[in-house]
Amino acid sequence: MIPIILKDGSVYETTEGASWRDVASGLSRRLGKEALVAKVDGKLEDLDKKASPEEKVEFCTFADEEGQAVYRHTSSHLLAQAVKRLYPEAKLAIGPAIADGFYYDFDTEHSFTTEDLALIEEEMKKIKKADYPVVRQELTHEEAIALFEEKGEPYKVELIKDLPADEQVSIYKQGEFTDLCLGPHLPSTGKIGVFKLLSVAGAYWKGSEKNKMLQRIYGTSFPKKKDIDAYLQRMEEAKRRDHRKLGQELELFGVSDEGPGFPFFYPKGMTIRLELEGFWRSEHQKAGYQEIKSPVILSRSLWERSGHWDHYKENMYFLKIDDDDYAIKPMNCPGAMIYYNNRVHSYREFPMRIAELGLVHRHERSGVLHGLMRVRCFTQDDAHIFMLPEQITDEIIGVIDMIDHFYRTFGFTYRVELSTKPEKAMGSDEIWDTAINALEKALEVKEIPYKLNEGDGAFYGPKIDFHLQDSLGRSWQCGTIQLDFVNPESFDLTYISDDGSKKRPVMIHRVIFGSIERFLGILTEHYGGAFPIWLAPVQVKVLTVASRHTEYAADLAHKLEKEGIRIEVDDRNERVGYKIREGEVQKVPFLLVLGDQEVESQTVSVRKRSVGDQGAFTLQEFIDNVKEEISQKT
RNA sequence: GCUGAUGUAGCUCAGUUGGCAGAGCAGCUCACUCGUAAUGAGCAGGUCGUCGGUUCAAAUCCGACCAUCAGCUCCA
């Protein structure tokens, strides 16, 4: 008998030679059926592996993220096996599990079509049905290279050559198919429930655009049909929330062929935007910021001085004025530097918080444009804070708190990343280390978990990024806090210290929305177009039952307008049902239905968006309720 | 920028082997004066993304370009 330590610390005795699968089955019939992989001392192992004594084991099922990853990873091997059967000349690259599914990259002359995906799926079903055992095998480095060279898999050979030569290489076999793989995997191909291939797209080998572009097939898999159906339905629902679709339907914003990447804001979208900016202004005034506006076009010499000419040129637009070179600003910082330098500053002014809603233009490559999320001109809700070195941590904490307050107002959860010195950077390593330490310290004080992104900082300093997700689960950077020791140097910023000497201030750049355009795109998807009343372009829509109610409607509308409520009147000769439908489709928070009863009793019938008829209220009651809801920003 | 797909009325989409450009919704006009998610009838609306080629004839076949979509790469 050998003792196994379970998750809860208890000891389970199993017989010599038993596998992890036997242990799982021994614990409970259900676990034996549902266990996908064993987690032994924190490391995932195949269920077929022999159970080892005195080790702490737990079992992952599809309910666990790790179980799902293994499940999808084996699914990707199913895909690869099917492709090799149908297209033997296809070369295998890599095929990992990803969030919600898996992919596999292939190199082949044939370009996969959606019809091919159906055929590949059929082949995968055969492989599943055959229920091949998935068998792990370990080879030496040389044996592995020889094996994949013989199989004609150059990408696999390249991968093995990147591995340490003195270590064993693991491979997995299922039927006639063999793949280089770290594992672990499900015990057999029949363990995969239902799967679907979703799309095919190009992807660079090893993620570098210098390398060959391969073909990537995306798919997903679930144990039960109802789960995959639910997943596919969720994706459909997400598409309905796409801000590009809603922007068009609700007449908020759009882009035209005449200006790829340069979005238009229509009157209704502009209303939301102005509300966002109004909220932003009042919060910044409260937090001690002053607002400036710097010009969109500035001279070449400025951009050379700021480093943008050397480090950011490929993203900038240029023009000539009277034979001199100018550039359209891709960032607001140099403008803020010029503002700072327009007079002498004292340490007593610090921290000096200078905010700017600055319109920047950046040349983005055509393939990356995406509605309002990725555009060629956008408005950063920027601010530059000038301060003493000892004020850094407090100021960063202040900005983190402000970002949190903003995102909470909209009901967002977010992810934080810290990015360090990139290859193409200005400034010494010492300066960078100091800056990174300051950012880390602020995050530690706030106890915010974050992901470290080595080498992902801006060319002038490290940054803390705040990421929000769109309706399809894609993540977009919005807020960012960037420490900058470089620009104060380049622009020779100074202040008069308490001992009367000139010193160098420290500066941070920060944005909260990030880009107002992107933020509005994300907001649109977040609310599915049903904006809370403080943001809704039309807050109340007044509907008449018949033409004789027009006068009463106009009178009420006038009173609501005087209260600062955004209203529309629909007094067309249409049925009430038709007008209500239209109001609901336009996602107006409140509809007021006015007919004989309301005129008679001098009331309004209130219909709340997506809830329905709320009954009759006096106009004053309704106004009070609406104003309360607007001020609550809910 | 790269790989693949797509581009027909304001929107969503039909359009067969090349042979007169179509529907629904929206818009406009008329009738109905109506009570909580679509009243009926009529009218109008199109360089078929752009440019070029093949053909007696091109929305349809070929080429180039532009834009969009998915993904990759790159970034707020």
XYZ file of C-alpha atoms (C1' of nucleotides) in Angstrom:
710
model
C 0.000 0.000 0.000
C 1.215 3.504 -0.715
C -0.074 6.604 1.045
C -1.333 9.612 -0.941
C -2.006 12.973 0.676
C -5.251 14.550 -0.488
C -6.235 18.187 -0.942
C -7.737 18.378 2.555
C -4.598 16.878 4.129
C -6.068 13.442 4.761
C -4.221 10.309 3.659
C -5.567 7.839 1.124
C -4.009 4.416 0.741
C -3.711 2.883 -2.688
C -2.094 -0.233 -4.057
C 1.364 -0.361 -5.579
C 1.250 0.410 -9.316
C -2.051 2.239 -9.220
C -2.430 5.280 -11.490
C -3.779 8.699 -10.520
C -6.923 7.680 -12.324
C -7.311 4.712 -9.986
C -6.930 7.067 -7.031
C -9.612 9.397 -8.412
C -11.992 6.475 -9.038
C -11.247 5.122 -5.581
C -12.210 8.420 -3.991
C -15.575 8.578 -5.717
C -17.220 7.219 -8.830
C -18.073 10.725 -9.917
C -14.517 12.007 -9.536
C -13.279 8.988 -11.466
C -15.539 10.007 -14.301
C -14.996 13.742 -14.183
C -11.307 14.036 -13.303
C -9.322 15.262 -16.313
C -5.887 15.666 -14.850
C -4.053 15.234 -11.551
C -2.403 18.137 -9.767
C 0.495 16.641 -7.844
C 2.341 19.031 -5.535
C 1.027 21.844 -7.696
C 2.203 20.246 -10.947
C -0.235 18.837 -13.511
C 0.264 15.183 -14.416
C -1.469 12.679 -16.692
C -4.096 10.517 -14.998
C -2.357 7.459 -16.434
C 0.806 8.262 -14.545
C 1.671 5.964 -11.680
C 0.610 7.359 -8.334
C 3.596 8.356 -6.235
C 3.542 8.156 -2.429
C 3.764 11.003 0.054
C 2.696 13.569 -2.515
C -0.184 15.940 -2.209
C -2.673 15.368 -4.984
C -5.883 16.967 -6.118
C -7.892 16.350 -9.263
C -8.958 18.952 -11.801
C -12.257 18.656 -13.651
C -13.775 20.831 -16.350
C -14.973 23.108 -13.566
C -11.345 24.155 -12.960
C -9.444 26.472 -15.257
C -6.551 24.006 -15.343
C -8.868 21.135 -16.187
C -10.366 23.156 -19.022
C -6.927 24.010 -20.383
C -5.917 20.348 -20.528
C -9.251 19.441 -22.101
C -8.838 22.073 -24.815
C -5.203 21.158 -25.319
C -6.159 17.559 -26.076
C -8.884 18.978 -28.337
C -6.212 20.805 -30.319
C -4.353 17.494 -30.809
C -7.589 16.036 -32.167
C -7.689 18.918 -34.640
C -4.057 18.420 -35.639
C -4.535 14.681 -36.147
C -7.579 15.313 -38.357
C -5.727 17.908 -40.429
C -2.757 15.566 -40.896
C -5.121 12.863 -42.160
C -6.835 15.170 -44.653
C -3.804 17.280 -45.585
C -0.718 15.115 -45.001
C 1.548 17.831 -46.448
C 0.518 20.326 -43.720
C 3.340 21.055 -41.301
C 2.519 21.294 -37.608
C 3.452 24.382 -35.617
C 1.886 24.892 -32.191
C -1.553 24.196 -30.750
C -2.287 25.439 -27.253
C -5.431 25.941 -25.226
C -6.642 29.520 -24.901
C -9.429 31.160 -22.936
C -12.694 29.551 -24.120
C -11.059 27.207 -26.611
C -7.951 26.223 -28.510
C -6.152 26.681 -31.801
C -3.560 24.931 -33.890
C -1.198 26.561 -36.391
C -0.398 24.811 -39.675
C 1.867 25.598 -42.580
C 0.346 24.438 -45.845
C -0.090 25.653 -49.404
C -3.805 24.903 -49.265
C -5.769 27.744 -47.655
C -8.425 26.439 -45.338
C -12.002 27.502 -46.042
C -15.056 27.292 -43.807
C -16.159 24.259 -45.841
C -12.859 22.580 -44.973
C -13.574 23.185 -41.293
C -16.737 21.070 -41.554
C -14.748 18.231 -43.143
C -12.038 18.477 -40.512
C -14.701 18.379 -37.804
C -16.087 15.155 -39.315
C -12.625 13.613 -39.205
C -12.229 14.736 -35.596
C -15.469 12.950 -34.739
C -14.004 9.717 -36.153
C -10.886 10.150 -34.043
C -12.985 10.776 -30.957
C -15.057 7.679 -31.706
C -11.950 5.523 -32.159
C -11.050 6.521 -28.593
C -7.289 6.230 -29.087
C -5.358 6.183 -25.831
C -3.186 9.301 -25.489
C 0.227 7.975 -24.504
C 3.144 9.943 -23.145
C 6.664 8.984 -24.075
C 10.003 10.537 -23.189
C 12.911 10.775 -25.604
C 16.372 12.219 -25.485
C 16.966 15.498 -27.269
C 18.658 13.750 -30.228
C 15.989 11.053 -30.506
C 13.288 13.704 -30.581
C 15.031 15.725 -33.300
C 15.561 12.570 -35.349
C 11.918 11.579 -34.942
C 10.455 14.883 -36.121
C 13.023 15.241 -38.902
C 11.938 11.854 -40.145
C 8.306 12.919 -39.899
C 9.075 16.055 -41.899
C 8.016 18.500 -39.204
C 10.547 21.363 -39.388
C 8.685 23.579 -36.905
C 8.735 20.845 -34.274
C 12.457 20.312 -34.869
C 13.005 24.042 -34.388
C 11.048 23.958 -31.127
C 13.077 21.014 -29.809
C 16.344 22.750 -30.732
C 15.259 25.665 -28.544
C 14.931 23.289 -25.569
C 17.885 22.494 -23.291
C 19.873 19.699 -24.973
C 20.496 17.722 -21.772
C 16.833 17.309 -20.882
C 14.322 14.678 -21.900
C 11.688 15.681 -24.438
C 8.149 14.433 -24.058
C 5.903 13.407 -26.933
C 2.285 12.271 -26.981
C 0.869 9.623 -29.288
C -2.724 8.925 -30.211
C -3.303 6.372 -32.978
C -1.008 7.164 -35.910
C -0.492 10.744 -34.674
C 2.502 11.923 -32.663
C 3.087 15.430 -31.354
C 5.819 17.148 -29.415
C 4.147 18.250 -26.243
C 4.837 19.032 -22.630
C 1.426 17.690 -21.645
C -0.428 16.650 -19.691
C -3.359 15.316 -21.681
C -6.648 13.524 -21.241
C -6.228 9.717 -21.164
C -7.918 9.123 -24.549
C -9.442 10.926 -27.529
C -12.916 9.686 -26.622
C -12.841 11.862 -23.505
C -13.567 14.970 -25.570
C -17.290 15.680 -25.581
C -18.435 18.143 -28.211
C -16.244 20.449 -30.235
C -16.635 23.030 -32.951
C -14.148 24.682 -35.266
C -14.901 28.373 -35.318
C -12.622 30.251 -37.679
C -9.403 30.290 -39.605
C -6.934 33.176 -39.637
C -3.318 33.973 -40.314
C -0.777 33.984 -37.520
C 2.982 34.495 -37.599
C 5.285 31.648 -36.602
C 6.492 32.382 -33.080
C 4.440 35.580 -33.113
C 6.941 37.608 -35.088
C 6.006 39.410 -38.269
C 9.499 38.690 -39.552
C 8.537 35.024 -39.738
C 6.305 33.160 -42.127
C 2.571 33.514 -41.737
C 0.872 30.242 -40.897
C -2.786 29.291 -40.881
C -4.453 29.107 -37.524
C -7.660 27.184 -36.948
C -9.630 28.225 -33.868
C -12.073 25.953 -32.119
C -13.680 25.246 -28.810
C -14.822 22.173 -26.929
C -17.040 21.330 -23.971
C -18.075 18.137 -22.196
C -21.766 18.643 -22.979
C -23.688 19.869 -25.981
C -25.738 22.268 -23.903
C -22.543 23.958 -22.693
C -21.216 24.563 -26.180
C -24.644 25.790 -27.299
C -24.720 28.210 -24.377
C -21.227 29.379 -25.289
C -22.130 29.943 -28.941
C -25.256 31.783 -27.873
C -23.170 34.015 -25.602
C -20.971 34.877 -28.568
C -24.051 35.781 -30.602
C -25.310 37.988 -27.781
C -21.892 39.628 -27.593
C -22.078 40.447 -31.305
C -25.387 42.179 -30.708
C -23.622 44.406 -28.190
C -20.836 45.332 -30.593
C -20.374 49.107 -30.275
C -19.992 49.492 -34.040
C -23.449 47.999 -34.589
C -25.068 49.856 -31.683
C -23.322 53.092 -32.657
C -25.031 52.893 -36.025
C -28.421 51.689 -34.779
C -28.667 54.239 -31.976
C -27.181 57.019 -34.115
C -24.293 57.617 -31.725
C -21.184 57.546 -33.899
C -19.664 55.986 -36.959
C -16.763 55.956 -39.357
C -16.923 56.693 -43.051
C -14.866 55.361 -45.953
C -13.729 58.947 -46.436
C -11.928 58.889 -43.107
C -10.745 55.424 -42.116
C -9.918 55.503 -38.425
C -11.263 59.031 -37.972
C -14.620 58.625 -36.231
C -17.659 60.911 -36.442
C -19.726 61.701 -33.362
C -23.384 62.170 -34.172
C -25.604 64.401 -31.961
C -26.664 61.553 -29.659
C -23.145 60.217 -29.244
C -21.963 63.764 -28.660
C -24.468 64.128 -25.801
C -22.956 61.103 -24.060
C -19.465 62.364 -24.746
C -20.257 65.791 -23.268
C -21.701 64.136 -20.152
C -18.524 62.076 -19.769
C -16.395 65.170 -20.179
C -18.552 67.118 -17.726
C -18.167 64.370 -15.133
C -14.458 64.313 -15.833
C -14.103 68.101 -15.397
C -15.967 68.243 -12.124
C -13.993 65.318 -10.664
C -10.714 66.894 -11.736
C -11.612 70.266 -10.264
C -12.392 68.504 -6.989
C -9.032 66.735 -7.135
C -7.066 69.943 -7.626
C -6.352 69.807 -11.352
C -6.167 72.807 -13.671
C -7.107 72.440 -17.327
C -5.185 73.646 -20.373
C -5.459 73.206 -24.135
C -2.323 72.892 -26.237
C -2.205 73.104 -30.032
C -2.568 70.140 -32.380
C 0.322 71.180 -34.646
C 3.788 71.923 -33.303
C 7.214 72.352 -34.885
C 9.746 69.705 -35.798
C 12.296 71.090 -33.351
C 9.886 70.413 -30.483
C 9.385 66.793 -31.530
C 13.122 66.321 -31.917
C 13.599 67.625 -28.423
C 10.915 65.388 -26.956
C 12.368 62.311 -28.591
C 9.271 61.592 -30.624
C 11.089 62.369 -33.871
C 13.495 59.518 -33.138
C 11.254 57.114 -31.267
C 7.756 57.612 -32.603
C 8.148 58.832 -36.177
C 6.403 55.915 -37.882
C 3.224 56.743 -35.975
C 3.198 60.469 -36.729
C 1.685 62.673 -39.430
C 3.785 65.503 -40.832
C 3.163 68.680 -42.743
C 5.007 71.709 -44.019
C 4.110 75.309 -43.208
C 6.059 77.970 -45.159
C 8.875 75.475 -45.887
C 9.257 74.506 -42.220
C 8.508 70.995 -40.893
C 5.695 70.512 -38.418
C 3.997 67.455 -36.955
C 0.475 66.749 -35.756
C 0.764 65.790 -32.100
C 0.606 62.060 -31.291
C 0.830 62.849 -27.564
C 0.098 65.852 -25.387
C 3.195 65.843 -23.208
C 5.411 68.252 -25.188
C 2.602 70.821 -25.124
C 2.433 70.491 -21.353
C 6.224 70.922 -21.167
C 5.993 74.185 -23.095
C 3.229 75.370 -20.812
C 5.325 74.530 -17.758
C 8.319 76.387 -19.109
C 6.428 79.584 -19.815
C 7.403 80.908 -16.401
C 9.433 80.102 -13.314
C 7.899 77.690 -10.793
C 8.312 77.326 -7.046
C 8.312 74.092 -5.026
C 5.327 75.659 -3.225
C 3.184 75.078 -6.330
C 3.751 71.325 -6.200
C 2.167 68.981 -6.873
C 1.048 70.878 -9.932
C -1.666 68.952 -11.748
C -2.205 70.107 -15.327
C -5.014 68.381 -17.207
C -5.856 68.463 -20.900
C -8.455 66.852 -23.116
C -6.038 66.622 -25.996
C -6.863 65.465 -29.505
C -3.971 63.350 -30.766
C -3.399 61.732 -34.167
C -1.417 58.563 -34.673
C -0.801 56.628 -37.833
C -2.071 53.139 -37.116
C -1.553 50.331 -39.613
C -4.686 49.733 -41.658
C -5.308 46.232 -40.363
C -5.591 47.275 -36.733
C -8.413 49.833 -36.970
C -11.477 48.796 -34.984
C -14.551 51.029 -34.572
C -13.916 53.491 -31.761
C -11.530 51.138 -29.973
C -8.571 51.573 -32.295
C -8.609 54.782 -34.300
C -6.210 57.249 -35.906
C -7.349 60.271 -33.935
C -8.583 60.272 -30.371
C -8.921 62.455 -27.317
C -6.804 61.593 -24.330
C -8.078 62.755 -20.969
C -4.519 63.578 -20.149
C -2.851 65.149 -17.155
C 0.754 65.875 -16.298
C 1.636 66.162 -12.668
C 4.824 68.035 -11.774
C 6.183 67.378 -8.299
C 9.009 66.721 -5.871
C 10.485 63.214 -5.815
C 9.083 62.621 -2.311
C 5.560 63.318 -3.587
C 5.632 60.545 -6.206
C 4.058 57.721 -4.243
C 1.251 59.874 -2.840
C 0.432 61.314 -6.239
C 0.380 57.885 -7.893
C -1.881 56.617 -5.150
C -4.145 59.622 -5.725
C -4.382 58.776 -9.422
C -5.027 55.082 -8.704
C -7.867 56.087 -6.373
C -9.302 58.414 -8.991
C -9.203 55.722 -11.693
C -10.885 53.293 -9.315
C -13.597 55.846 -8.527
C -14.258 56.451 -12.238
C -14.392 52.769 -13.185
C -16.632 51.945 -10.243
C -19.043 54.668 -11.318
C -19.556 52.710 -14.547
C -19.532 49.312 -12.886
C -16.332 48.099 -14.515
C -13.912 45.597 -13.143
C -10.390 45.972 -14.466
C -6.974 44.364 -14.706
C -3.696 46.094 -13.871
C -0.328 45.643 -15.580
C 3.077 47.118 -14.837
C 5.370 47.617 -17.836
C 9.129 48.046 -17.644
C 11.937 49.398 -19.843
C 11.629 48.634 -23.564
C 14.532 48.146 -25.954
C 13.905 51.463 -27.663
C 14.123 53.636 -24.554
C 15.568 56.941 -23.406
C 17.241 57.423 -20.032
C 19.651 55.415 -17.886
C 18.933 52.108 -16.172
C 19.228 53.807 -12.746
C 16.503 56.311 -13.597
C 14.308 53.497 -14.865
C 14.849 51.406 -11.752
C 13.887 54.336 -9.513
C 10.767 54.962 -11.589
C 9.723 51.291 -11.606
C 10.250 51.052 -7.855
C 8.006 54.066 -7.304
C 5.202 52.471 -9.338
C 5.620 49.098 -7.609
C 5.501 50.743 -4.229
C 2.242 52.526 -4.987
C 0.664 49.249 -6.159
C 1.877 47.484 -3.030
C 0.511 50.209 -0.760
C -2.869 49.878 -2.505
C -2.565 46.063 -2.430
C -3.515 45.847 -6.082
C -2.601 42.587 -7.842
C -0.840 43.200 -11.157
C 0.820 41.447 -14.044
C 4.400 42.370 -14.892
C 5.071 43.170 -18.566
C 8.813 43.177 -19.050
C 9.950 45.605 -21.729
C 6.512 46.975 -22.496
C 6.910 50.507 -21.145
C 6.800 53.782 -23.125
C 10.130 55.010 -24.493
C 10.301 57.711 -21.787
C 9.235 55.739 -18.726
C 7.563 52.714 -17.109
C 3.797 52.558 -16.738
C 0.876 51.077 -14.873
C -1.916 50.155 -17.300
C -5.569 49.569 -16.543
C -7.406 47.190 -18.890
C -11.133 46.860 -19.540
C -12.839 44.173 -21.625
C -15.114 44.547 -24.630
C -18.194 42.449 -25.326
C -16.204 39.708 -27.071
C -13.797 39.424 -24.160
C -11.023 41.325 -25.921
C -9.091 43.468 -23.490
C -8.350 47.161 -24.134
C -5.956 49.431 -22.324
C -7.741 52.489 -20.955
C -6.203 54.173 -17.932
C -2.452 54.458 -17.637
C -0.009 56.081 -15.242
C 3.460 56.729 -16.631
C 6.405 58.030 -14.719
C 8.697 60.244 -16.787
C 12.213 61.246 -15.750
C 13.229 61.851 -19.352
C 11.071 64.728 -20.593
C 11.820 67.005 -17.607
C 15.477 66.524 -18.578
C 15.019 67.073 -22.323
C 12.944 70.197 -21.750
C 15.161 71.390 -18.907
C 12.221 71.772 -16.523
C 13.169 73.439 -13.243
C 11.671 74.784 -10.067
C 13.046 76.969 -7.304
C 13.618 74.839 -4.235
C 13.237 75.950 -0.602
C 16.968 76.695 -0.445
C 16.669 79.006 -3.447
C 18.439 76.654 -5.872
C 17.093 75.447 -9.216
C 16.087 71.799 -9.240
C 14.556 69.278 -11.605
C 10.897 68.319 -10.978
C 9.544 64.815 -11.451
C 6.595 64.271 -13.749
C 3.896 61.690 -14.318
C 1.578 61.391 -17.288
C -1.751 59.800 -16.648
C -5.096 59.176 -18.322
C -8.262 57.777 -16.785
C -10.625 57.129 -19.692
C -7.496 56.664 -21.776
C -9.160 57.678 -24.962
C -12.646 59.125 -24.738
C -13.438 57.366 -28.016
C -12.312 53.954 -26.803
C -13.950 54.427 -23.431
C -17.255 55.311 -25.074
C -16.938 52.223 -27.278
C -16.431 50.030 -24.235
C -19.240 51.795 -22.354
C -21.611 51.191 -25.261
C -20.877 47.456 -25.149
C -20.863 47.336 -21.366
C -24.396 48.750 -21.221
C -25.499 47.087 -24.468
C -26.627 50.544 -25.620
C -28.958 50.941 -22.615
C -27.053 53.809 -21.028
C -27.852 54.820 -17.462
C -30.087 57.840 -17.411
C -27.351 60.374 -16.650
C -25.666 59.401 -19.929
C -28.720 58.548 -22.048
C -28.925 60.826 -25.098
C -32.699 61.024 -24.661
C -33.729 60.616 -21.045
C -37.501 60.827 -21.417
C -39.668 60.346 -24.478
C -43.189 61.744 -24.424
C -45.741 59.710 -26.427
C -49.246 60.821 -27.330
C -52.116 58.371 -27.669
C -54.049 60.494 -30.176
C -53.619 63.834 -31.888
C -55.850 65.647 -29.383
C -53.159 65.057 -26.709
C -50.455 66.943 -28.564
C -50.948 70.164 -26.653
C -50.698 68.483 -23.240
C -47.575 66.659 -24.429
C -45.947 69.894 -25.619
C -46.726 71.567 -22.323
C -45.194 68.704 -20.306
C -42.198 68.522 -22.596
C -41.560 72.197 -22.052
C -41.659 71.747 -18.268
C -39.276 68.793 -18.404
C -36.880 70.708 -20.600
C -36.879 73.576 -18.124
C -35.699 71.063 -15.494
C -32.724 70.214 -17.709
C -34.071 66.805 -18.693
C -33.264 65.656 -22.237
C -36.571 64.864 -23.911
C -38.122 63.967 -27.233
C -41.812 64.153 -28.144
C -43.415 61.578 -30.441
C -46.789 63.050 -31.426
C -46.980 61.350 -34.825
C -50.245 59.826 -35.946
C -49.225 56.307 -34.999
C -50.483 53.693 -32.616
C -49.117 53.833 -29.066
C -47.771 50.310 -29.414
C -45.689 51.430 -32.376
C -44.285 54.438 -30.521
C -43.508 52.326 -27.447
C -41.701 49.762 -29.531
C -39.614 52.472 -31.112
C -38.823 54.020 -27.720
C -37.756 50.629 -26.351
C -35.635 49.884 -29.407
C -33.941 53.258 -28.952
C -33.384 52.270 -25.304
C -34.852 55.475 -23.870
C -34.909 55.125 -20.034
C -38.439 56.510 -19.549
C -41.451 56.720 -21.841
C -44.425 58.877 -20.827
C -47.738 57.780 -22.333
C -50.276 60.605 -22.497
C -53.952 60.038 -23.320
C -57.379 61.102 -22.136
C -56.852 59.695 -18.620
C -53.646 61.662 -18.080
C -55.067 64.903 -19.421
C -58.155 64.373 -17.222
C -56.173 63.683 -14.008
C -53.189 65.912 -14.935
C -50.737 63.000 -14.548
C -48.231 61.070 -16.627
C -48.179 57.306 -17.222
C -44.593 56.141 -16.764
C -43.051 53.231 -18.631
C -39.566 52.221 -17.502
C -37.108 50.835 -20.040
C -37.164 47.015 -20.259
C -39.351 46.869 -17.113
C -42.708 48.142 -18.368
C -45.680 50.155 -17.189
C -45.119 51.780 -13.789
C -48.550 53.438 -13.519
C -49.529 57.096 -13.164
C -47.567 59.830 -11.360
C -47.932 63.551 -11.056
C -45.422 65.402 -13.204
C -43.620 66.702 -10.114
C -43.232 63.194 -8.643
C -41.832 61.992 -11.937
C -39.414 64.919 -12.264
C -38.150 64.394 -8.713
C -37.579 60.691 -9.341
C -35.791 61.264 -12.623
C -33.576 64.000 -11.215
C -32.691 61.795 -8.259
C -31.762 58.940 -10.581
C -29.679 61.240 -12.776
C -27.736 62.579 -9.823
C -27.117 59.046 -8.515
C -25.458 58.123 -11.818
C -26.995 54.647 -11.689
C 1.516 45.921 -42.659
C 0.445 40.334 -43.095
C -3.269 35.914 -43.975
C -8.258 34.894 -45.217
C -13.174 36.596 -46.197
C -16.630 40.415 -47.596
C -18.456 45.001 -50.374
C -25.930 45.459 -54.197
C -31.168 51.324 -51.655
C -30.269 54.915 -45.113
C -30.298 49.567 -42.534
C -30.609 43.948 -43.058
C -30.117 41.005 -47.149
C -31.912 38.164 -52.203
C -30.087 38.292 -57.249
C -29.551 30.921 -60.968
C -25.128 28.757 -66.255
C -23.110 36.653 -68.082
C -29.103 38.809 -70.885
C -34.158 45.033 -68.358
C -31.741 45.824 -60.447
C -35.246 42.929 -56.187
C -37.521 42.247 -50.883
C -38.316 43.639 -45.765
C -37.482 47.621 -42.439
C -36.589 52.942 -42.351
C -38.237 57.626 -45.349
C -42.314 60.458 -47.842
C -47.889 60.877 -49.063
C -52.898 59.451 -47.895
C -56.580 57.069 -44.754
C -57.451 55.323 -39.675
C -57.551 59.144 -33.826
C -55.993 54.460 -31.814
C -53.875 52.875 -24.236
C -48.128 49.956 -23.172
C -43.003 46.229 -28.254
C -44.690 46.866 -35.398
C -52.543 49.701 -38.669
C -53.363 49.636 -43.921
C -52.599 51.506 -48.936
C -49.532 54.121 -52.233
C -44.900 56.755 -53.699
C -39.904 57.468 -53.923
C -35.088 55.574 -53.319
C -29.303 52.203 -56.638
C -22.306 54.923 -60.994
C -24.202 47.115 -57.851
C -16.962 49.959 -53.369
C -13.464 52.480 -57.282
C -10.644 52.097 -61.754
C -9.304 49.092 -65.764
C -9.839 44.526 -68.815
C -12.587 40.233 -71.389
C -17.460 40.114 -74.074
C -22.544 41.759 -78.806
C -23.755 42.164 -73.509
C -20.758 42.372 -66.698
C -23.731 43.193 -60.083
C -22.136 38.315 -62.143
C -15.720 36.533 -65.333
C -10.316 38.608 -64.798
C -6.710 42.360 -62.685
C -5.286 46.474 -59.645
C -6.684 49.650 -55.858
C -9.936 51.348 -51.648
C -12.778 50.095 -47.429
C -14.804 46.711 -43.910
C -14.742 42.022 -40.952
C -11.853 37.948 -38.233
C -7.104 36.844 -36.619
C -1.712 37.920 -36.329
C 1.746 41.797 -35.413
C 1.768 46.660 -33.201
C -0.765 50.422 -29.420
C -5.071 54.706 -25.765
